[in-house]
């Protein structure tokens, strides 16, 4: 059965279908479908235990996020497929995130505070440093070409974890790429909840900043609005360290994906993981320089 056949066979359509592909990542495939009831996004994806991704949990969070007012309606879900309302909103790029740091901070704060009242089932904990350690085990077991670098990555992760400030447990998105923010002209939305789970606020705040290439001043605005006051040195240090961890986790995500997912080309995959690892290393040097005791 082709992808088009799979889409046409879904039991929710009304009338003639118009189907077009949407840009997507290497871990899922998305299509824009229009029928008599409007426009919808059809998203195909499998469970990826090596990435801690389980689609039943993702669907639960998507429903909860819609109920809480953060996400488009999830109109249908079955193993391997989800169908959501298409908003027709602007997909953010890095420049948009930097220009709207205050709005994003308010949205993320509300998501963190309100989502625990809406999610259900067994609680899932996302802790970036556990993910990094588990990725290292997966890479070693798969005889990754990056195995020789794993001790260095794990030592780096230990240092960054020790720099984390104690913060309350909240429910976080954990994949705040610019493209996961939508703007319909009057409000912001969130999409893609593959990694959502309980954590502290810092990974979302760090991921937002590092994924958008925020300057120190832009990051300070994000933190100030989120925490309701200018961040102290402990929060700044924690944020800088978590940005390193976010980049390291992203690099190791690419390395694990080389083993288990189909990507555009080996050169693209290697470029992605190497660039992220190099960026993490550069940020670590800056972090050490700016947080060294005087």
mmCIF file of C-alpha atoms in Angstrom:
data_model
loop_
_atom_site.group_PDB
_atom_site.id
_atom_site.type_symbol
_atom_site.label_atom_id
_atom_site.label_comp_id
_atom_site.label_asym_id
_atom_site.label_seq_id
_atom_site.Cartn_x
_atom_site.Cartn_y
_atom_site.Cartn_z
ATOM 1 C CA UNK A 1 0.000 0.000 0.000
ATOM 2 C CA UNK A 2 1.372 3.403 -0.999
ATOM 3 C CA UNK A 3 1.366 6.434 1.296
ATOM 4 C CA UNK A 4 -1.455 7.924 -0.773
ATOM 5 C CA UNK A 5 -3.477 4.731 -0.330
ATOM 6 C CA UNK A 6 -2.865 4.831 3.433
ATOM 7 C CA UNK A 7 -4.095 8.411 3.591
ATOM 8 C CA UNK A 8 -7.221 7.719 1.522
ATOM 9 C CA UNK A 9 -8.037 4.695 3.717
ATOM 10 C CA UNK A 10 -8.205 6.724 6.942
ATOM 11 C CA UNK A 11 -11.791 6.689 8.287
ATOM 12 C CA UNK A 12 -12.431 10.400 8.763
ATOM 13 C CA UNK A 13 -12.666 12.007 5.329
ATOM 14 C CA UNK A 14 -15.615 13.793 3.796
ATOM 15 C CA UNK A 15 -15.664 13.944 0.014
ATOM 16 C CA UNK A 16 -12.828 14.375 -2.471
ATOM 17 C CA UNK A 17 -9.276 14.634 -1.136
ATOM 18 C CA UNK A 18 -6.445 16.933 -2.169
ATOM 19 C CA UNK A 19 -3.099 15.648 -0.878
ATOM 20 C CA UNK A 20 0.280 17.397 -0.828
ATOM 21 C CA UNK A 21 3.535 16.662 1.049
ATOM 22 C CA UNK A 22 4.752 18.862 3.876
ATOM 23 C CA UNK A 23 8.353 19.331 4.952
ATOM 24 C CA UNK A 24 9.254 16.984 7.773
ATOM 25 C CA UNK A 25 12.121 15.416 9.672
ATOM 26 C CA UNK A 26 13.729 12.050 9.108
ATOM 27 C CA UNK A 27 11.764 10.497 11.985
ATOM 28 C CA UNK A 28 8.279 11.268 10.608
ATOM 29 C CA UNK A 29 6.441 12.083 7.380
ATOM 30 C CA UNK A 30 3.763 14.776 7.088
ATOM 31 C CA UNK A 31 1.077 15.503 4.469
ATOM 32 C CA UNK A 32 -1.449 18.299 4.001
ATOM 33 C CA UNK A 33 -4.882 16.875 3.188
ATOM 34 C CA UNK A 34 -7.987 18.876 2.285
ATOM 35 C CA UNK A 35 -11.491 17.402 2.261
ATOM 36 C CA UNK A 36 -15.039 18.672 2.666
ATOM 37 C CA UNK A 37 -14.419 19.468 6.332
ATOM 38 C CA UNK A 38 -11.297 21.578 5.827
ATOM 39 C CA UNK A 39 -7.536 21.098 5.926
ATOM 40 C CA UNK A 40 -5.661 18.585 8.038
ATOM 41 C CA UNK A 41 -2.084 17.464 8.704
ATOM 42 C CA UNK A 42 -1.516 13.712 8.420
ATOM 43 C CA UNK A 43 1.646 12.617 10.205
ATOM 44 C CA UNK A 44 3.117 9.132 9.909
ATOM 45 C CA UNK A 45 5.655 7.953 12.460
ATOM 46 C CA UNK A 46 6.756 4.798 14.240
ATOM 47 C CA UNK A 47 7.909 4.159 17.775
ATOM 48 C CA UNK A 48 11.643 4.770 18.117
ATOM 49 C CA UNK A 49 12.747 3.294 21.455
ATOM 50 C CA UNK A 50 16.363 4.291 20.740
ATOM 51 C CA UNK A 51 15.150 7.933 20.778
ATOM 52 C CA UNK A 52 12.682 7.362 23.660
ATOM 53 C CA UNK A 53 9.844 8.189 21.225
ATOM 54 C CA UNK A 54 6.509 6.380 21.637
ATOM 55 C CA UNK A 55 3.589 7.521 19.512
ATOM 56 C CA UNK A 56 0.835 6.656 21.986
ATOM 57 C CA UNK A 57 2.426 9.031 24.481
ATOM 58 C CA UNK A 58 2.840 11.683 21.783
ATOM 59 C CA UNK A 59 -0.870 11.419 20.905
ATOM 60 C CA UNK A 60 -1.852 11.721 24.576
ATOM 61 C CA UNK A 61 0.222 14.902 24.933
ATOM 62 C CA UNK A 62 -1.158 16.332 21.674
ATOM 63 C CA UNK A 63 -4.723 15.835 22.945
ATOM 64 C CA UNK A 64 -3.816 17.343 26.310
ATOM 65 C CA UNK A 65 -2.087 20.313 24.669
ATOM 66 C CA UNK A 66 -5.168 21.016 22.551
ATOM 67 C CA UNK A 67 -7.416 20.729 25.608
ATOM 68 C CA UNK A 68 -5.163 23.204 27.422
ATOM 69 C CA UNK A 69 -5.220 25.616 24.459
ATOM 70 C CA UNK A 70 -1.638 25.219 23.206
ATOM 71 C CA UNK A 71 -1.958 22.991 20.134
ATOM 72 C CA UNK A 72 -4.245 22.327 17.155
ATOM 73 C CA UNK A 73 -6.944 19.695 17.555
ATOM 74 C CA UNK A 74 -5.916 16.065 17.192
ATOM 75 C CA UNK A 75 -8.728 14.702 15.025
ATOM 76 C CA UNK A 76 -7.616 11.094 14.660
ATOM 77 C CA UNK A 77 -4.910 8.814 16.011
ATOM 78 C CA UNK A 78 -4.066 5.161 15.385
ATOM 79 C CA UNK A 79 -0.809 3.200 15.552
ATOM 80 C CA UNK A 80 1.649 4.954 13.256
ATOM 81 C CA UNK A 81 -0.553 7.891 12.243
ATOM 82 C CA UNK A 82 -2.007 11.098 13.673
ATOM 83 C CA UNK A 83 -4.290 13.634 11.974
ATOM 84 C CA UNK A 84 -4.398 17.206 13.311
ATOM 85 C CA UNK A 85 -6.135 20.406 12.271
ATOM 86 C CA UNK A 86 -4.116 22.547 9.865
ATOM 87 C CA UNK A 87 -3.922 26.091 11.225
ATOM 88 C CA UNK A 88 -2.499 27.866 8.192
ATOM 89 C CA UNK A 89 -0.232 29.743 10.595
ATOM 90 C CA UNK A 90 3.301 31.011 10.022
ATOM 91 C CA UNK A 91 6.026 28.521 10.910
ATOM 92 C CA UNK A 92 8.755 30.289 12.824
ATOM 93 C CA UNK A 93 12.397 30.463 11.831
ATOM 94 C CA UNK A 94 15.299 31.386 14.082
ATOM 95 C CA UNK A 95 14.904 35.125 13.398
ATOM 96 C CA UNK A 96 11.248 34.979 14.435
ATOM 97 C CA UNK A 97 12.104 33.259 17.715
ATOM 98 C CA UNK A 98 14.750 35.870 18.541
ATOM 99 C CA UNK A 99 12.361 38.710 17.676
ATOM 100 C CA UNK A 100 9.599 37.256 19.874
ATOM 101 C CA UNK A 101 11.584 36.090 22.897
ATOM 102 C CA UNK A 102 9.157 37.674 25.361
ATOM 103 C CA UNK A 103 6.056 36.165 23.760
ATOM 104 C CA UNK A 104 7.717 32.767 23.617
ATOM 105 C CA UNK A 105 8.760 32.990 27.274
ATOM 106 C CA UNK A 106 5.136 33.648 28.286
ATOM 107 C CA UNK A 107 3.909 30.729 26.140
ATOM 108 C CA UNK A 108 6.514 28.302 27.479
ATOM 109 C CA UNK A 109 5.849 29.371 31.083
ATOM 110 C CA UNK A 110 2.110 28.749 30.673
ATOM 111 C CA UNK A 111 2.761 25.383 29.006
ATOM 112 C CA UNK A 112 5.022 24.322 31.872
ATOM 113 C CA UNK A 113 2.558 25.404 34.543
ATOM 114 C CA UNK A 114 -0.729 24.251 32.996
ATOM 115 C CA UNK A 115 0.063 20.991 31.196
ATOM 116 C CA UNK A 116 0.427 18.823 34.355
ATOM 117 C CA UNK A 117 -3.332 19.238 34.896
ATOM 118 C CA UNK A 118 -4.102 17.826 31.450
ATOM 119 C CA UNK A 119 -1.669 14.974 30.757
ATOM 120 C CA UNK A 120 -2.628 11.442 31.800
ATOM 121 C CA UNK A 121 -1.189 7.969 32.187
ATOM 122 C CA UNK A 122 2.244 7.002 33.431
ATOM 123 C CA UNK A 123 4.558 9.957 33.990
ATOM 124 C CA UNK A 124 7.506 10.255 31.575
ATOM 125 C CA UNK A 125 10.671 12.010 32.782
ATOM 126 C CA UNK A 126 12.896 13.742 30.245
ATOM 127 C CA UNK A 127 16.335 14.520 31.658
ATOM 128 C CA UNK A 128 18.860 15.546 29.001
ATOM 129 C CA UNK A 129 21.802 14.021 30.844
ATOM 130 C CA UNK A 130 20.119 10.626 31.100
ATOM 131 C CA UNK A 131 19.349 10.850 27.369
ATOM 132 C CA UNK A 132 23.025 11.577 26.625
ATOM 133 C CA UNK A 133 24.165 8.625 28.748
ATOM 134 C CA UNK A 134 21.607 6.318 27.138
ATOM 135 C CA UNK A 135 22.609 7.495 23.657
ATOM 136 C CA UNK A 136 26.215 6.643 24.559
ATOM 137 C CA UNK A 137 25.118 3.090 25.437
ATOM 138 C CA UNK A 138 23.179 2.826 22.164
ATOM 139 C CA UNK A 139 26.134 4.110 20.130
ATOM 140 C CA UNK A 140 28.546 1.706 21.826
ATOM 141 C CA UNK A 141 26.202 -1.246 21.265
ATOM 142 C CA UNK A 142 25.808 -0.285 17.589
ATOM 143 C CA UNK A 143 29.562 0.146 17.048
ATOM 144 C CA UNK A 144 29.101 3.753 15.919
ATOM 145 C CA UNK A 145 31.949 5.473 14.120
ATOM 146 C CA UNK A 146 31.862 7.989 17.020
ATOM 147 C CA UNK A 147 32.587 5.426 19.774
ATOM 148 C CA UNK A 148 36.057 6.818 20.435
ATOM 149 C CA UNK A 149 34.493 10.176 21.369
ATOM 150 C CA UNK A 150 32.007 8.791 23.901
ATOM 151 C CA UNK A 151 34.201 9.100 27.033
ATOM 152 C CA UNK A 152 34.745 12.779 26.228
ATOM 153 C CA UNK A 153 31.024 13.362 25.677
ATOM 154 C CA UNK A 154 30.120 11.643 28.948
ATOM 155 C CA UNK A 155 32.699 13.629 30.896
ATOM 156 C CA UNK A 156 31.310 16.817 29.377
ATOM 157 C CA UNK A 157 27.752 15.817 30.292
ATOM 158 C CA UNK A 158 28.771 15.176 33.921
ATOM 159 C CA UNK A 159 30.292 18.659 34.194
ATOM 160 C CA UNK A 160 27.229 20.300 32.653
ATOM 161 C CA UNK A 161 24.829 18.361 34.880
ATOM 162 C CA UNK A 162 26.679 19.516 38.010
ATOM 163 C CA UNK A 163 26.142 23.121 36.896
ATOM 164 C CA UNK A 164 22.348 22.839 36.947
ATOM 165 C CA UNK A 165 20.460 25.045 39.412
ATOM 166 C CA UNK A 166 17.712 23.340 41.448
ATOM 167 C CA UNK A 167 14.347 24.141 39.850
ATOM 168 C CA UNK A 168 10.787 22.798 40.255
ATOM 169 C CA UNK A 169 9.586 19.865 38.170
ATOM 170 C CA UNK A 170 7.269 21.017 35.386
ATOM 171 C CA UNK A 171 5.900 19.486 32.169
ATOM 172 C CA UNK A 172 8.134 20.495 29.266
ATOM 173 C CA UNK A 173 8.109 20.219 25.477
ATOM 174 C CA UNK A 174 11.798 19.252 25.114
ATOM 175 C CA UNK A 175 12.074 19.893 21.375
ATOM 176 C CA UNK A 176 11.642 23.639 20.943
ATOM 177 C CA UNK A 177 13.048 24.043 17.468
ATOM 178 C CA UNK A 178 11.934 27.274 15.777
ATOM 179 C CA UNK A 179 9.661 25.276 13.428
ATOM 180 C CA UNK A 180 7.675 23.955 16.400
ATOM 181 C CA UNK A 181 6.335 27.465 17.086
ATOM 182 C CA UNK A 182 3.423 28.633 14.925
ATOM 183 C CA UNK A 183 2.031 32.183 14.771
ATOM 184 C CA UNK A 184 -1.485 32.751 13.397
ATOM 185 C CA UNK A 185 -1.183 36.534 13.648
ATOM 186 C CA UNK A 186 -2.905 36.819 17.014
ATOM 187 C CA UNK A 187 -1.319 34.081 19.121
ATOM 188 C CA UNK A 188 1.394 31.426 19.259
ATOM 189 C CA UNK A 189 0.905 27.655 19.070
ATOM 190 C CA UNK A 190 3.091 24.640 19.799
ATOM 191 C CA UNK A 191 3.313 21.426 17.757
ATOM 192 C CA UNK A 192 5.271 18.127 17.773
ATOM 193 C CA UNK A 193 5.294 16.515 21.210
ATOM 194 C CA UNK A 194 7.502 13.473 20.595
ATOM 195 C CA UNK A 195 9.786 14.217 23.540
ATOM 196 C CA UNK A 196 7.412 15.996 25.928
ATOM 197 C CA UNK A 197 7.581 14.963 29.562
ATOM 198 C CA UNK A 198 8.325 16.067 33.087
ATOM 199 C CA UNK A 199 11.600 17.923 33.630
ATOM 200 C CA UNK A 200 12.797 21.312 34.840
ATOM 201 C CA UNK A 201 12.254 24.479 32.815
ATOM 202 C CA UNK A 202 15.906 24.807 31.888
ATOM 203 C CA UNK A 203 16.031 22.407 28.931
ATOM 204 C CA UNK A 204 13.194 24.204 27.121
ATOM 205 C CA UNK A 205 14.727 27.598 27.884
ATOM 206 C CA UNK A 206 18.169 26.459 26.753
ATOM 207 C CA UNK A 207 16.842 24.678 23.671
ATOM 208 C CA UNK A 208 14.837 27.721 22.618
ATOM 209 C CA UNK A 209 17.930 29.907 22.893
ATOM 210 C CA UNK A 210 20.469 27.568 21.301
ATOM 211 C CA UNK A 211 18.211 26.416 18.464
ATOM 212 C CA UNK A 212 17.519 30.041 17.504
ATOM 213 C CA UNK A 213 21.110 31.233 17.986
ATOM 214 C CA UNK A 214 20.126 33.802 20.616
ATOM 215 C CA UNK A 215 22.690 36.313 21.825
ATOM 216 C CA UNK A 216 23.419 36.669 25.543
ATOM 217 C CA UNK A 217 21.121 39.703 25.643
ATOM 218 C CA UNK A 218 18.272 37.855 23.906
ATOM 219 C CA UNK A 219 18.723 34.901 26.257
ATOM 220 C CA UNK A 220 18.572 37.279 29.217
ATOM 221 C CA UNK A 221 15.240 38.632 27.932
ATOM 222 C CA UNK A 222 13.894 35.091 27.617
ATOM 223 C CA UNK A 223 14.952 34.238 31.177
ATOM 224 C CA UNK A 224 13.779 37.559 32.641
ATOM 225 C CA UNK A 225 10.272 37.212 31.232
ATOM 226 C CA UNK A 226 10.052 33.535 32.146
ATOM 227 C CA UNK A 227 11.197 33.943 35.767
ATOM 228 C CA UNK A 228 9.557 37.336 36.299
ATOM 229 C CA UNK A 229 12.840 39.085 37.090
ATOM 230 C CA UNK A 230 16.426 39.316 35.945
ATOM 231 C CA UNK A 231 18.233 35.976 36.304
ATOM 232 C CA UNK A 232 20.955 35.648 38.919
ATOM 233 C CA UNK A 233 24.389 34.187 38.178
ATOM 234 C CA UNK A 234 23.335 30.638 39.131
ATOM 235 C CA UNK A 235 20.465 30.694 36.610
ATOM 236 C CA UNK A 236 22.659 32.191 33.884
ATOM 237 C CA UNK A 237 25.348 29.573 34.513
ATOM 238 C CA UNK A 238 22.753 26.787 34.488
ATOM 239 C CA UNK A 239 21.252 28.125 31.259
ATOM 240 C CA UNK A 240 24.628 28.361 29.519
ATOM 241 C CA UNK A 241 25.535 24.843 30.627
ATOM 242 C CA UNK A 242 22.190 23.452 29.472
ATOM 243 C CA UNK A 243 22.674 25.074 26.066
ATOM 244 C CA UNK A 244 25.883 23.038 25.772
ATOM 245 C CA UNK A 245 23.950 19.943 26.860
ATOM 246 C CA UNK A 246 21.192 20.677 24.340
ATOM 247 C CA UNK A 247 23.716 20.841 21.513
ATOM 248 C CA UNK A 248 25.488 17.702 22.705
ATOM 249 C CA UNK A 249 22.208 15.817 22.917
ATOM 250 C CA UNK A 250 21.329 17.036 19.396
ATOM 251 C CA UNK A 251 24.701 15.836 18.090
ATOM 252 C CA UNK A 252 24.232 12.416 19.691
ATOM 253 C CA UNK A 253 20.650 12.256 18.340
ATOM 254 C CA UNK A 254 22.172 12.576 14.855
ATOM 255 C CA UNK A 255 24.748 9.878 15.640
ATOM 256 C CA UNK A 256 22.081 7.444 16.843
ATOM 257 C CA UNK A 257 19.946 8.308 13.812
ATOM 258 C CA UNK A 258 22.845 7.321 11.552
ATOM 259 C CA UNK A 259 22.488 3.802 12.921
ATOM 260 C CA UNK A 260 18.705 3.454 12.825
ATOM 261 C CA UNK A 261 17.019 6.043 10.579
ATOM 262 C CA UNK A 262 17.121 6.768 6.847
ATOM 263 C CA UNK A 263 18.616 10.213 6.245
ATOM 264 C CA UNK A 264 19.343 12.155 3.038
ATOM 265 C CA UNK A 265 22.988 11.094 2.704
ATOM 266 C CA UNK A 266 25.991 10.035 4.793
ATOM 267 C CA UNK A 267 27.645 13.393 4.155
ATOM 268 C CA UNK A 268 24.547 15.260 5.417
ATOM 269 C CA UNK A 269 24.319 13.070 8.515
ATOM 270 C CA UNK A 270 27.998 13.438 9.340
ATOM 271 C CA UNK A 271 27.897 17.177 8.784
ATOM 272 C CA UNK A 272 24.901 17.511 11.109
ATOM 273 C CA UNK A 273 26.380 15.559 14.020
ATOM 274 C CA UNK A 274 29.874 17.012 13.634
ATOM 275 C CA UNK A 275 28.562 20.573 13.473
ATOM 276 C CA UNK A 276 26.440 20.106 16.583
ATOM 277 C CA UNK A 277 29.304 18.495 18.496
ATOM 278 C CA UNK A 278 31.673 21.295 17.456
ATOM 279 C CA UNK A 279 29.133 23.917 18.503
ATOM 280 C CA UNK A 280 28.737 22.227 21.888
ATOM 281 C CA UNK A 281 32.509 22.241 22.338
ATOM 282 C CA UNK A 282 32.753 25.941 21.463
ATOM 283 C CA UNK A 283 29.982 26.772 23.907
ATOM 284 C CA UNK A 284 31.733 24.724 26.585
ATOM 285 C CA UNK A 285 34.917 26.781 26.165
ATOM 286 C CA UNK A 286 32.887 29.987 26.478
ATOM 287 C CA UNK A 287 30.985 28.593 29.460
ATOM 288 C CA UNK A 288 34.205 27.701 31.289
ATOM 289 C CA UNK A 289 35.649 31.136 30.578
ATOM 290 C CA UNK A 290 32.609 33.060 31.781
ATOM 291 C CA UNK A 291 31.812 30.961 34.868
ATOM 292 C CA UNK A 292 35.323 30.328 36.243
ATOM 293 C CA UNK A 293 35.514 31.419 39.893
ATOM 294 C CA UNK A 294 37.463 34.632 40.452
#
